[in-house]
């Protein structure tokens, strides 16, 4: 007996499917861009994220970030074109009146407050400064926008803001009569990072493994040698027993359930958008840990018992669970430790690896339990998810002023907590870091269809040539490729992956079914009653 029982496994997988499917997040996104302000002469309406390298008495210190204003000169994106300049603390420090400090050819360092940003920039430029760096009064980078009535056409120096901790460190060094130098440049993020190839491989690999998992790990007819001594049962009894066992371990999705699920997902997404808080995300993270721990347990336990049948026979009595195999208990404790370690370190730079492992295990487990009964239900579910994805990525900004799905995916800026129901991979070629990501729903929804097609191919012995499974795997990979192509063409704005995945999977199934004249069988699969000759074969058969 494994832990937990199958009834608990179905319940946990259903909860996991609900939670993960709610967030059918777009596959990838560029760094956030704020809405452009009204056009004002002299304002570029574009903010630049700035890399700031600094030296104190010739020793290179740790780099930090800044953000330019909507006015002033644009910084070079190439580090080789940037100029290393000395820094001078303005006098007065707020740079709101004529300066007494000598700024010629230097970077002016000032503080925020008492006058407008453009007024500070004009004073610094009049004093001969090559650039103005403003120290914010908090650990954030606020926008320095133009205001109505200002026409800063004469501003020709770069103006940028840095955080209070970075600014205080520079100011402290200057007040100690140390020589401080800065190098300012604004590297651009690539629209699509080449690391998406790894995300593509993880997504396609998860769907493939989940599809063939039962076939590869299921018991073979000759595995249990002791069954040779047991009484033989009729084929009808054996088929009935297998069907009953399969029903106990799986959960078929109905057409009504598919519609209700998508409506519930929309409702939950809106609640997350309006009431997102650290404790709410924390609850979702705990559910994610439970689902991932269970998925990892099932995978490890299955792989071990495949190699060693006798390992899963010794049992021990556990309160609340009854008799449990020792192997299952040991694997569960291991998974629990892994889950706790990841939960504690979930905000670290390497936490994405543990999140991906847990997520993949969870999705493989869900795809073994939740199943589509036929193409009719698959069409209803995937079409609803198709329009759901498009609405919450593209159309929701018209109502909520921003994409609800992308906002939820980014999580809370204040606490650093984010929704864990997605696969992440670091942006390797992006100087600003960040992650490429794909929501669990973009794997689970097409995965349900592909798993059904694999089962149908096996039951009807269609093979590779006449089967649908190879075509759907190709279609899923193509759909993800088109998603990232759309991400590139739309300059990094989040893409609803199901916009491409549904036509490339469900569309291929329907077209092949029509060409092969098998669509009716796939559409009504499992709803046709077996004939009397199938149940009670004649003696001469």
Short mmCIF file of C-alpha atoms in Angstrom, two decimals:
data_model
loop_
_atom_site.label_atom_id
_atom_site.label_comp_id
_atom_site.label_asym_id
_atom_site.label_seq_id
_atom_site.Cartn_x
_atom_site.Cartn_y
_atom_site.Cartn_z
CA UNK A 1 0.00 0.00 0.00
CA UNK A 2 1.37 3.42 -0.97
CA UNK A 3 0.87 6.68 0.81
CA UNK A 4 -1.52 8.43 0.49
CA UNK A 5 -4.48 6.20 -0.53
CA UNK A 6 -5.88 6.55 -4.03
CA UNK A 7 -8.97 8.41 -2.83
CA UNK A 8 -6.74 11.08 -1.27
CA UNK A 9 -4.60 11.07 -4.38
CA UNK A 10 -7.59 11.88 -6.58
CA UNK A 11 -8.75 14.65 -4.24
CA UNK A 12 -5.29 16.21 -4.03
CA UNK A 13 -4.80 15.99 -7.80
CA UNK A 14 -8.18 17.61 -8.42
CA UNK A 15 -7.27 20.47 -6.08
CA UNK A 16 -3.89 20.76 -7.79
CA UNK A 17 -5.52 20.85 -11.23
CA UNK A 18 -7.88 23.57 -10.04
CA UNK A 19 -5.13 25.71 -8.57
CA UNK A 20 -2.68 25.30 -11.42
CA UNK A 21 -5.22 25.64 -14.21
CA UNK A 22 -6.46 28.92 -12.76
CA UNK A 23 -3.29 30.64 -13.85
CA UNK A 24 -2.91 29.93 -17.54
CA UNK A 25 -0.16 32.52 -17.65
CA UNK A 26 1.33 33.87 -20.85
CA UNK A 27 4.56 32.22 -21.92
CA UNK A 28 7.10 34.88 -21.16
CA UNK A 29 7.06 38.60 -20.72
CA UNK A 30 9.39 41.52 -21.08
CA UNK A 31 10.27 43.89 -18.22
CA UNK A 32 7.27 45.94 -17.24
CA UNK A 33 6.62 49.11 -19.18
CA UNK A 34 4.43 51.80 -17.72
CA UNK A 35 1.81 53.51 -19.77
CA UNK A 36 3.16 56.48 -21.68
CA UNK A 37 2.34 59.91 -20.35
CA UNK A 38 0.74 62.57 -22.59
CA UNK A 39 3.20 63.92 -25.16
CA UNK A 40 5.00 67.01 -23.90
CA UNK A 41 7.69 68.77 -25.97
CA UNK A 42 11.15 67.73 -24.79
CA UNK A 43 9.94 64.49 -23.16
CA UNK A 44 10.82 61.14 -24.70
CA UNK A 45 8.10 59.26 -22.77
CA UNK A 46 10.53 56.36 -22.38
CA UNK A 47 12.27 55.35 -19.18
CA UNK A 48 15.68 53.70 -19.33
CA UNK A 49 16.93 51.29 -16.72
CA UNK A 50 20.53 52.25 -16.04
CA UNK A 51 23.55 50.25 -14.94
CA UNK A 52 25.73 52.31 -12.61
CA UNK A 53 29.34 51.23 -12.12
CA UNK A 54 31.29 53.15 -9.51
CA UNK A 55 34.86 53.49 -8.25
CA UNK A 56 36.01 54.86 -4.89
CA UNK A 57 39.66 55.96 -4.89
CA UNK A 58 40.19 53.81 -7.96
CA UNK A 59 38.70 50.62 -6.46
CA UNK A 60 35.72 49.18 -8.32
CA UNK A 61 32.64 48.78 -6.13
CA UNK A 62 29.43 46.79 -6.57
CA UNK A 63 27.20 47.87 -9.46
CA UNK A 64 23.71 49.19 -8.81
CA UNK A 65 20.72 50.31 -10.86
CA UNK A 66 19.03 53.58 -11.68
CA UNK A 67 16.26 54.91 -13.93
CA UNK A 68 16.31 57.89 -16.25
CA UNK A 69 13.71 60.65 -16.41
CA UNK A 70 11.31 61.34 -19.28
CA UNK A 71 13.42 64.34 -20.18
CA UNK A 72 17.08 64.97 -20.84
CA UNK A 73 19.66 63.12 -22.92
CA UNK A 74 19.50 59.40 -23.60
CA UNK A 75 22.30 57.25 -22.17
CA UNK A 76 24.20 54.88 -24.49
CA UNK A 77 23.20 51.20 -24.44
CA UNK A 78 26.77 50.07 -25.13
CA UNK A 79 29.13 50.13 -22.17
CA UNK A 80 32.09 50.91 -24.45
CA UNK A 81 30.45 54.18 -25.49
CA UNK A 82 29.89 55.36 -21.90
CA UNK A 83 32.32 57.79 -20.25
CA UNK A 84 33.71 57.39 -16.75
CA UNK A 85 33.28 60.72 -14.93
CA UNK A 86 33.98 62.05 -11.40
CA UNK A 87 31.10 62.76 -9.03
CA UNK A 88 30.56 66.05 -7.16
CA UNK A 89 28.07 66.64 -4.34
CA UNK A 90 25.96 69.69 -5.15
CA UNK A 91 25.87 72.73 -2.90
CA UNK A 92 23.09 73.27 -1.92
CA UNK A 93 22.36 69.56 -1.73
CA UNK A 94 18.83 69.84 -3.16
CA UNK A 95 20.06 71.58 -6.33
CA UNK A 96 17.10 73.95 -6.33
CA UNK A 97 19.10 77.21 -6.52
CA UNK A 98 22.34 78.46 -8.05
CA UNK A 99 25.16 76.07 -7.21
CA UNK A 100 28.40 77.11 -5.59
CA UNK A 101 30.13 73.78 -6.23
CA UNK A 102 32.25 73.34 -9.37
CA UNK A 103 30.56 70.82 -11.64
CA UNK A 104 32.32 71.31 -14.96
CA UNK A 105 32.66 67.93 -16.69
CA UNK A 106 31.42 66.08 -13.58
CA UNK A 107 28.30 64.16 -12.52
CA UNK A 108 26.19 66.15 -10.05
CA UNK A 109 24.85 64.17 -7.09
CA UNK A 110 21.76 65.70 -5.50
CA UNK A 111 18.80 64.69 -3.34
CA UNK A 112 15.10 64.64 -4.08
CA UNK A 113 12.70 67.28 -2.79
CA UNK A 114 11.73 70.99 -2.53
CA UNK A 115 11.51 71.67 -6.28
CA UNK A 116 10.62 69.91 -9.51
CA UNK A 117 12.88 67.40 -11.23
CA UNK A 118 13.23 69.64 -14.29
CA UNK A 119 14.22 72.61 -12.11
CA UNK A 120 17.01 70.56 -10.52
CA UNK A 121 18.21 69.42 -13.94
CA UNK A 122 18.26 72.98 -15.31
CA UNK A 123 20.28 74.22 -12.32
CA UNK A 124 22.77 71.33 -12.64
CA UNK A 125 23.16 71.89 -16.39
CA UNK A 126 23.67 75.62 -15.87
CA UNK A 127 26.47 74.77 -13.40
CA UNK A 128 28.29 72.76 -16.08
CA UNK A 129 27.35 69.23 -14.94
CA UNK A 130 27.63 66.40 -17.50
CA UNK A 131 24.78 64.48 -15.81
CA UNK A 132 22.51 64.69 -12.77
CA UNK A 133 21.99 61.77 -10.37
CA UNK A 134 19.17 62.18 -7.85
CA UNK A 135 19.02 60.19 -4.61
CA UNK A 136 15.49 58.97 -3.91
CA UNK A 137 14.06 59.07 -0.39
CA UNK A 138 13.18 55.33 -0.43
CA UNK A 139 14.37 51.98 -1.70
CA UNK A 140 12.52 52.28 -5.00
CA UNK A 141 12.99 53.98 -8.33
CA UNK A 142 10.15 56.44 -8.90
CA UNK A 143 9.27 57.87 -12.28
CA UNK A 144 10.55 61.36 -13.04
CA UNK A 145 7.87 62.48 -15.46
CA UNK A 146 7.26 65.81 -17.12
CA UNK A 147 4.44 67.90 -15.77
CA UNK A 148 2.03 70.03 -17.75
CA UNK A 149 3.32 73.50 -18.46
CA UNK A 150 6.97 72.38 -18.57
CA UNK A 151 8.84 72.36 -21.88
CA UNK A 152 12.35 71.13 -20.99
CA UNK A 153 13.61 71.39 -24.57
CA UNK A 154 16.86 72.97 -23.39
CA UNK A 155 17.86 70.01 -21.17
CA UNK A 156 20.73 68.16 -22.85
CA UNK A 157 22.20 66.20 -19.92
CA UNK A 158 21.11 62.76 -18.70
CA UNK A 159 19.00 62.77 -15.52
CA UNK A 160 18.54 59.62 -13.48
CA UNK A 161 17.39 58.45 -10.05
CA UNK A 162 19.03 55.93 -7.72
CA UNK A 163 17.81 54.35 -4.48
CA UNK A 164 18.48 55.84 -1.09
CA UNK A 165 20.93 53.11 -0.01
CA UNK A 166 23.05 53.46 -3.16
CA UNK A 167 22.97 57.25 -2.91
CA UNK A 168 23.86 57.33 0.78
CA UNK A 169 26.90 55.14 0.12
CA UNK A 170 28.13 57.53 -2.60
CA UNK A 171 27.41 60.59 -0.45
CA UNK A 172 29.27 59.08 2.51
CA UNK A 173 32.36 58.47 0.37
CA UNK A 174 32.28 62.03 -1.02
CA UNK A 175 31.90 63.57 2.42
CA UNK A 176 34.97 61.59 3.50
CA UNK A 177 36.91 63.39 0.71
CA UNK A 178 37.25 60.24 -1.37
CA UNK A 179 37.33 60.32 -5.15
CA UNK A 180 34.14 58.81 -6.59
CA UNK A 181 33.66 58.04 -10.28
CA UNK A 182 30.61 56.72 -12.12
CA UNK A 183 30.04 55.00 -15.46
CA UNK A 184 26.44 55.25 -16.70
CA UNK A 185 24.91 53.17 -19.49
CA UNK A 186 21.50 51.66 -20.26
CA UNK A 187 21.80 48.12 -21.69
CA UNK A 188 18.73 46.83 -23.50
CA UNK A 189 16.99 43.58 -22.63
CA UNK A 190 16.56 41.08 -25.46
CA UNK A 191 12.92 40.57 -26.39
CA UNK A 192 13.32 36.78 -26.34
CA UNK A 193 16.15 35.22 -24.38
CA UNK A 194 17.76 32.06 -25.75
CA UNK A 195 17.00 30.38 -22.40
CA UNK A 196 13.43 29.89 -23.66
CA UNK A 197 14.81 26.80 -25.41
CA UNK A 198 15.22 25.17 -21.99
CA UNK A 199 11.69 26.19 -21.03
CA UNK A 200 10.45 24.72 -24.32
CA UNK A 201 12.23 21.44 -23.58
CA UNK A 202 10.80 21.27 -20.05
CA UNK A 203 7.25 21.89 -21.27
CA UNK A 204 7.37 19.41 -24.16
CA UNK A 205 9.20 16.85 -22.00
CA UNK A 206 6.58 17.13 -19.25
CA UNK A 207 3.72 16.47 -21.67
CA UNK A 208 5.56 13.56 -23.28
CA UNK A 209 6.50 11.89 -19.98
CA UNK A 210 3.00 12.35 -18.57
CA UNK A 211 1.52 10.76 -21.71
CA UNK A 212 3.69 7.63 -21.71
CA UNK A 213 4.07 7.34 -17.93
CA UNK A 214 1.32 4.78 -17.32
CA UNK A 215 2.43 2.70 -20.29
CA UNK A 216 6.09 2.65 -19.22
CA UNK A 217 5.54 2.17 -15.49
CA UNK A 218 2.42 -0.03 -15.52
CA UNK A 219 2.72 -3.67 -14.46
CA UNK A 220 3.51 -6.14 -17.21
CA UNK A 221 1.63 -9.41 -17.60
CA UNK A 222 4.62 -11.49 -16.52
CA UNK A 223 5.80 -9.24 -13.67
CA UNK A 224 4.04 -11.09 -10.87
CA UNK A 225 5.35 -14.62 -11.02
CA UNK A 226 3.28 -15.70 -8.05
CA UNK A 227 0.12 -15.03 -10.05
CA UNK A 228 0.89 -18.16 -12.06
CA UNK A 229 -0.22 -20.27 -9.05
CA UNK A 230 -3.45 -18.35 -8.56
CA UNK A 231 -6.75 -19.46 -10.17
CA UNK A 232 -7.31 -18.08 -13.65
CA UNK A 233 -10.28 -15.78 -14.15
CA UNK A 234 -12.29 -15.16 -17.28
CA UNK A 235 -11.35 -12.33 -19.62
CA UNK A 236 -14.65 -10.59 -18.91
CA UNK A 237 -14.05 -10.64 -15.17
CA UNK A 238 -10.51 -9.40 -15.69
CA UNK A 239 -11.67 -6.58 -17.93
CA UNK A 240 -14.34 -5.58 -15.42
CA UNK A 241 -11.82 -5.61 -12.59
CA UNK A 242 -9.31 -3.52 -14.56
CA UNK A 243 -11.99 -1.02 -15.52
CA UNK A 244 -13.13 -0.69 -11.90
CA UNK A 245 -9.56 -0.20 -10.72
CA UNK A 246 -8.95 2.39 -13.42
CA UNK A 247 -12.11 4.27 -12.44
CA UNK A 248 -11.00 4.32 -8.81
CA UNK A 249 -7.65 5.88 -9.71
CA UNK A 250 -8.76 8.42 -12.32
CA UNK A 251 -11.16 11.32 -12.57
CA UNK A 252 -12.94 12.02 -15.87
CA UNK A 253 -13.69 15.65 -16.70
CA UNK A 254 -17.25 16.26 -17.87
CA UNK A 255 -18.44 18.91 -20.34
CA UNK A 256 -20.29 20.77 -17.59
CA UNK A 257 -17.30 20.54 -15.30
CA UNK A 258 -15.08 22.02 -18.02
CA UNK A 259 -17.28 25.13 -18.38
CA UNK A 260 -17.67 25.57 -14.62
CA UNK A 261 -13.93 25.19 -14.19
CA UNK A 262 -13.10 28.04 -16.61
CA UNK A 263 -15.73 30.32 -15.04
CA UNK A 264 -14.36 29.57 -11.57
CA UNK A 265 -10.85 30.25 -12.85
CA UNK A 266 -11.86 33.70 -14.09
CA UNK A 267 -13.49 34.51 -10.76
CA UNK A 268 -10.47 33.37 -8.80
CA UNK A 269 -8.13 35.34 -11.08
CA UNK A 270 -10.05 38.56 -10.43
CA UNK A 271 -9.97 37.92 -6.68
CA UNK A 272 -6.22 37.43 -6.87
CA UNK A 273 -5.85 40.67 -8.83
CA UNK A 274 -7.80 42.80 -6.36
CA UNK A 275 -6.96 41.10 -3.08
CA UNK A 276 -3.46 39.81 -3.67
CA UNK A 277 -1.53 39.84 -0.42
CA UNK A 278 1.44 38.03 1.06
CA UNK A 279 -0.71 35.71 3.20
CA UNK A 280 -2.93 34.77 0.24
CA UNK A 281 0.06 33.90 -1.93
CA UNK A 282 1.51 32.05 1.03
CA UNK A 283 -1.58 29.81 1.19
CA UNK A 284 -1.26 29.05 -2.54
CA UNK A 285 2.42 28.28 -2.02
CA UNK A 286 1.56 25.78 0.73
CA UNK A 287 -0.94 24.08 -1.60
CA UNK A 288 1.74 24.01 -4.28
CA UNK A 289 4.17 22.34 -1.87
CA UNK A 290 1.57 19.70 -0.94
CA UNK A 291 0.78 18.96 -4.58
CA UNK A 292 4.45 18.92 -5.59
CA UNK A 293 5.39 16.72 -2.65
CA UNK A 294 2.68 14.24 -3.55
CA UNK A 295 3.67 14.22 -7.22
CA UNK A 296 7.32 13.65 -6.36
CA UNK A 297 6.35 10.86 -3.95
CA UNK A 298 4.32 9.02 -6.58
CA UNK A 299 7.07 9.28 -9.18
CA UNK A 300 9.91 8.18 -6.90
CA UNK A 301 7.86 5.37 -5.34
CA UNK A 302 6.78 4.06 -8.75
CA UNK A 303 10.32 4.10 -10.16
CA UNK A 304 11.73 2.26 -7.14
CA UNK A 305 9.05 -0.45 -7.12
CA UNK A 306 9.57 -0.96 -10.86
CA UNK A 307 13.15 -2.01 -10.15
CA UNK A 308 12.46 -3.82 -6.90
CA UNK A 309 9.00 -5.35 -6.44
CA UNK A 310 9.84 -6.71 -2.98
CA UNK A 311 10.81 -3.25 -1.68
CA UNK A 312 7.18 -2.19 -1.42
CA UNK A 313 5.86 -5.19 0.54
CA UNK A 314 6.98 -4.52 4.11
CA UNK A 315 4.43 -2.44 5.96
CA UNK A 316 4.16 -0.51 9.18
CA UNK A 317 1.07 0.84 10.95
CA UNK A 318 0.85 4.64 10.91
CA UNK A 319 -1.83 6.60 12.82
CA UNK A 320 -4.56 8.01 10.54
CA UNK A 321 -3.18 6.11 7.52
CA UNK A 322 -3.27 2.51 8.74
CA UNK A 323 -0.84 0.03 7.20
CA UNK A 324 1.67 1.79 4.98
CA UNK A 325 4.71 0.38 3.22
CA UNK A 326 8.01 1.35 4.79
CA UNK A 327 9.34 2.42 1.40
CA UNK A 328 6.39 4.75 0.84
CA UNK A 329 6.86 6.31 4.27
CA UNK A 330 10.59 6.88 3.71
CA UNK A 331 9.96 8.45 0.29
CA UNK A 332 7.26 10.68 1.77
CA UNK A 333 9.61 11.91 4.51
CA UNK A 334 12.26 12.68 1.89
CA UNK A 335 9.76 14.65 -0.21
CA UNK A 336 8.57 16.50 2.89
CA UNK A 337 12.12 17.59 3.73
CA UNK A 338 12.67 18.76 0.14
CA UNK A 339 9.40 20.74 0.24
CA UNK A 340 10.30 22.43 3.54
CA UNK A 341 13.79 23.35 2.31
CA UNK A 342 12.38 24.85 -0.88
CA UNK A 343 9.68 26.75 1.01
CA UNK A 344 12.25 28.33 3.31
CA UNK A 345 14.53 29.28 0.39
CA UNK A 346 11.81 30.13 -2.14
CA UNK A 347 13.01 33.74 -2.55
CA UNK A 348 16.62 32.86 -3.34
CA UNK A 349 18.13 33.16 -6.81
CA UNK A 350 18.28 29.38 -7.23
CA UNK A 351 14.75 28.60 -5.99
CA UNK A 352 13.49 28.37 -9.59
CA UNK A 353 15.10 24.93 -9.94
CA UNK A 354 13.17 23.45 -7.01
CA UNK A 355 9.98 25.14 -8.17
CA UNK A 356 10.36 23.59 -11.62
CA UNK A 357 11.03 20.11 -10.22
CA UNK A 358 8.00 20.29 -7.94
CA UNK A 359 5.87 21.73 -10.72
CA UNK A 360 6.81 19.03 -13.23
CA UNK A 361 6.15 16.26 -10.70
CA UNK A 362 2.80 17.81 -9.82
CA UNK A 363 1.70 18.11 -13.46
CA UNK A 364 2.72 14.54 -14.30
CA UNK A 365 0.67 13.35 -11.32
CA UNK A 366 -2.34 15.48 -12.30
CA UNK A 367 -2.28 14.18 -15.89
CA UNK A 368 -2.35 10.60 -14.59
CA UNK A 369 -5.47 11.23 -12.53
CA UNK A 370 -7.53 13.84 -14.40
CA UNK A 371 -8.53 12.62 -17.86
CA UNK A 372 -10.58 13.73 -20.84
CA UNK A 373 -13.15 11.08 -21.84
CA UNK A 374 -13.39 12.08 -25.52
CA UNK A 375 -12.75 14.82 -28.07
CA UNK A 376 -16.15 16.40 -27.40
CA UNK A 377 -15.20 17.34 -23.84
CA UNK A 378 -11.68 18.23 -25.01
CA UNK A 379 -13.14 20.68 -27.53
CA UNK A 380 -15.32 22.35 -24.90
CA UNK A 381 -12.51 22.62 -22.36
CA UNK A 382 -9.81 23.83 -24.75
CA UNK A 383 -12.06 26.30 -26.57
CA UNK A 384 -13.16 27.83 -23.25
CA UNK A 385 -9.52 28.01 -22.12
CA UNK A 386 -8.60 29.52 -25.51
CA UNK A 387 -10.97 32.49 -25.09
CA UNK A 388 -10.17 32.70 -21.36
CA UNK A 389 -6.47 33.17 -22.13
CA UNK A 390 -7.05 35.76 -24.84
CA UNK A 391 -9.45 37.80 -22.72
CA UNK A 392 -7.30 37.98 -19.59
CA UNK A 393 -4.10 38.82 -21.48
CA UNK A 394 -5.26 41.09 -24.32
CA UNK A 395 -8.72 42.42 -23.41
CA UNK A 396 -8.52 42.80 -19.63
CA UNK A 397 -6.31 45.95 -19.90
CA UNK A 398 -9.30 47.73 -21.46
CA UNK A 399 -11.26 47.15 -18.25
CA UNK A 400 -8.63 46.93 -15.51
CA UNK A 401 -6.00 49.30 -17.05
CA UNK A 402 -3.46 46.45 -17.14
CA UNK A 403 -3.27 42.78 -18.05
CA UNK A 404 -4.79 40.93 -15.10
CA UNK A 405 -3.00 37.68 -15.86
CA UNK A 406 0.45 39.25 -16.18
CA UNK A 407 -0.11 41.34 -13.04
CA UNK A 408 -1.01 38.22 -11.06
CA UNK A 409 1.98 36.36 -12.52
CA UNK A 410 4.39 39.04 -11.30
CA UNK A 411 3.06 38.78 -7.77
CA UNK A 412 3.45 41.33 -5.01
CA UNK A 413 6.21 43.91 -5.45
CA UNK A 414 6.13 44.86 -1.77
CA UNK A 415 6.82 41.41 -0.32
CA UNK A 416 8.58 39.75 -3.24
CA UNK A 417 6.08 36.86 -3.09
CA UNK A 418 4.91 35.47 -6.41
CA UNK A 419 2.52 32.79 -7.62
CA UNK A 420 4.42 29.47 -7.76
CA UNK A 421 2.11 27.78 -10.31
CA UNK A 422 4.46 28.25 -13.25
CA UNK A 423 7.75 27.00 -14.65
CA UNK A 424 10.58 29.51 -14.56
CA UNK A 425 14.01 29.71 -16.12
CA UNK A 426 16.53 32.56 -15.71
CA UNK A 427 17.00 34.97 -18.61
CA UNK A 428 20.62 34.13 -19.35
CA UNK A 429 21.39 36.88 -21.88
CA UNK A 430 19.47 39.66 -20.15
CA UNK A 431 21.71 42.11 -18.27
CA UNK A 432 18.81 42.85 -15.94
CA UNK A 433 18.15 39.22 -15.09
CA UNK A 434 14.57 38.11 -14.58
CA UNK A 435 12.85 34.92 -15.68
CA UNK A 436 11.14 33.41 -18.69
CA UNK A 437 8.02 31.62 -17.54
CA UNK A 438 5.09 29.53 -18.66
CA UNK A 439 1.95 28.81 -16.66
CA UNK A 440 0.95 25.32 -15.63
CA UNK A 441 -2.31 25.71 -17.54
CA UNK A 442 -0.41 26.04 -20.82
CA UNK A 443 0.98 22.55 -20.16
CA UNK A 444 -1.99 20.91 -18.45
CA UNK A 445 -4.78 21.83 -20.87
CA UNK A 446 -3.05 20.59 -24.06
CA UNK A 447 -1.51 17.77 -21.99
CA UNK A 448 -4.96 16.41 -21.14
CA UNK A 449 -5.76 16.12 -24.85
CA UNK A 450 -2.40 14.57 -25.75
CA UNK A 451 -2.68 12.00 -22.94
CA UNK A 452 -6.14 11.02 -24.19
CA UNK A 453 -4.83 10.64 -27.75
CA UNK A 454 -1.96 8.44 -26.54
CA UNK A 455 -4.40 6.14 -24.74
CA UNK A 456 -6.61 5.95 -27.83
CA UNK A 457 -3.64 5.11 -30.07
CA UNK A 458 -2.57 2.29 -27.74
CA UNK A 459 -6.02 0.80 -27.30
CA UNK A 460 -6.57 0.72 -31.06
CA UNK A 461 -2.99 -0.37 -31.90
CA UNK A 462 -2.57 2.51 -34.34
CA UNK A 463 1.21 2.61 -34.10
CA UNK A 464 3.40 5.54 -35.08
CA UNK A 465 2.30 5.95 -38.70
CA UNK A 466 -1.48 5.76 -38.21
CA UNK A 467 -1.47 7.26 -34.71
CA UNK A 468 -2.29 10.80 -33.62
CA UNK A 469 0.20 11.08 -30.76
CA UNK A 470 3.35 11.93 -32.80
CA UNK A 471 1.42 14.61 -34.68
CA UNK A 472 0.11 16.18 -31.49
CA UNK A 473 3.54 16.21 -29.86
CA UNK A 474 4.84 17.99 -32.95
CA UNK A 475 1.88 20.37 -32.80
CA UNK A 476 2.47 21.16 -29.14
CA UNK A 477 6.14 21.93 -29.77
CA UNK A 478 5.18 24.07 -32.78
CA UNK A 479 2.57 25.93 -30.74
CA UNK A 480 5.14 26.85 -28.09
CA UNK A 481 7.55 27.96 -30.81
CA UNK A 482 4.86 30.20 -32.30
CA UNK A 483 4.18 31.60 -28.82
CA UNK A 484 7.76 32.80 -28.47
CA UNK A 485 7.74 34.04 -32.05
CA UNK A 486 4.66 36.11 -31.17
CA UNK A 487 6.46 37.32 -28.06
CA UNK A 488 9.29 38.56 -30.28
CA UNK A 489 7.03 40.18 -32.87
CA UNK A 490 5.00 41.95 -30.17
CA UNK A 491 8.12 43.38 -28.55
CA UNK A 492 8.02 41.26 -25.41
CA UNK A 493 4.42 41.80 -24.31
CA UNK A 494 2.99 38.74 -22.57
CA UNK A 495 1.46 36.18 -24.90
CA UNK A 496 -1.55 33.89 -24.27
CA UNK A 497 0.13 30.59 -25.13
CA UNK A 498 -3.19 28.80 -25.66
CA UNK A 499 -3.84 31.14 -28.58
CA UNK A 500 -1.25 29.06 -30.44
CA UNK A 501 -1.38 25.75 -28.56
CA UNK A 502 -5.08 25.01 -29.01
CA UNK A 503 -5.08 25.28 -32.84
CA UNK A 504 -1.82 23.31 -33.00
CA UNK A 505 -3.16 20.42 -30.89
CA UNK A 506 -6.96 20.32 -31.02
CA UNK A 507 -6.92 21.68 -34.58
CA UNK A 508 -4.53 18.96 -35.75
CA UNK A 509 -6.67 16.28 -34.06
CA UNK A 510 -9.85 17.47 -35.78
CA UNK A 511 -8.19 17.77 -39.20
CA UNK A 512 -6.60 14.31 -38.97
CA UNK A 513 -9.86 12.84 -37.72
CA UNK A 514 -11.74 14.28 -40.67
CA UNK A 515 -9.14 13.12 -43.19
CA UNK A 516 -9.02 9.61 -41.70
CA UNK A 517 -12.81 9.55 -41.16
CA UNK A 518 -12.30 8.76 -37.47
CA UNK A 519 -13.55 12.00 -35.94
CA UNK A 520 -16.96 10.52 -35.02
CA UNK A 521 -15.28 7.71 -33.08
CA UNK A 522 -13.03 10.18 -31.23
CA UNK A 523 -15.96 12.52 -30.58
CA UNK A 524 -18.13 9.79 -29.04
CA UNK A 525 -15.29 7.79 -27.49
CA UNK A 526 -16.39 6.01 -24.32
CA UNK A 527 -20.08 6.86 -24.76
CA UNK A 528 -20.99 3.92 -26.98
CA UNK A 529 -22.21 0.82 -25.20
CA UNK A 530 -20.40 -2.42 -26.11
CA UNK A 531 -22.36 -4.87 -28.21
CA UNK A 532 -23.68 -8.15 -26.79
CA UNK A 533 -21.15 -10.12 -28.84
CA UNK A 534 -18.31 -8.15 -27.20
CA UNK A 535 -19.52 -8.87 -23.67
CA UNK A 536 -20.71 -12.46 -24.21
CA UNK A 537 -18.75 -13.91 -27.12
CA UNK A 538 -20.25 -16.95 -28.81
CA UNK A 539 -18.67 -20.39 -28.16
CA UNK A 540 -17.36 -20.54 -31.68
CA UNK A 541 -15.61 -17.22 -31.50
#
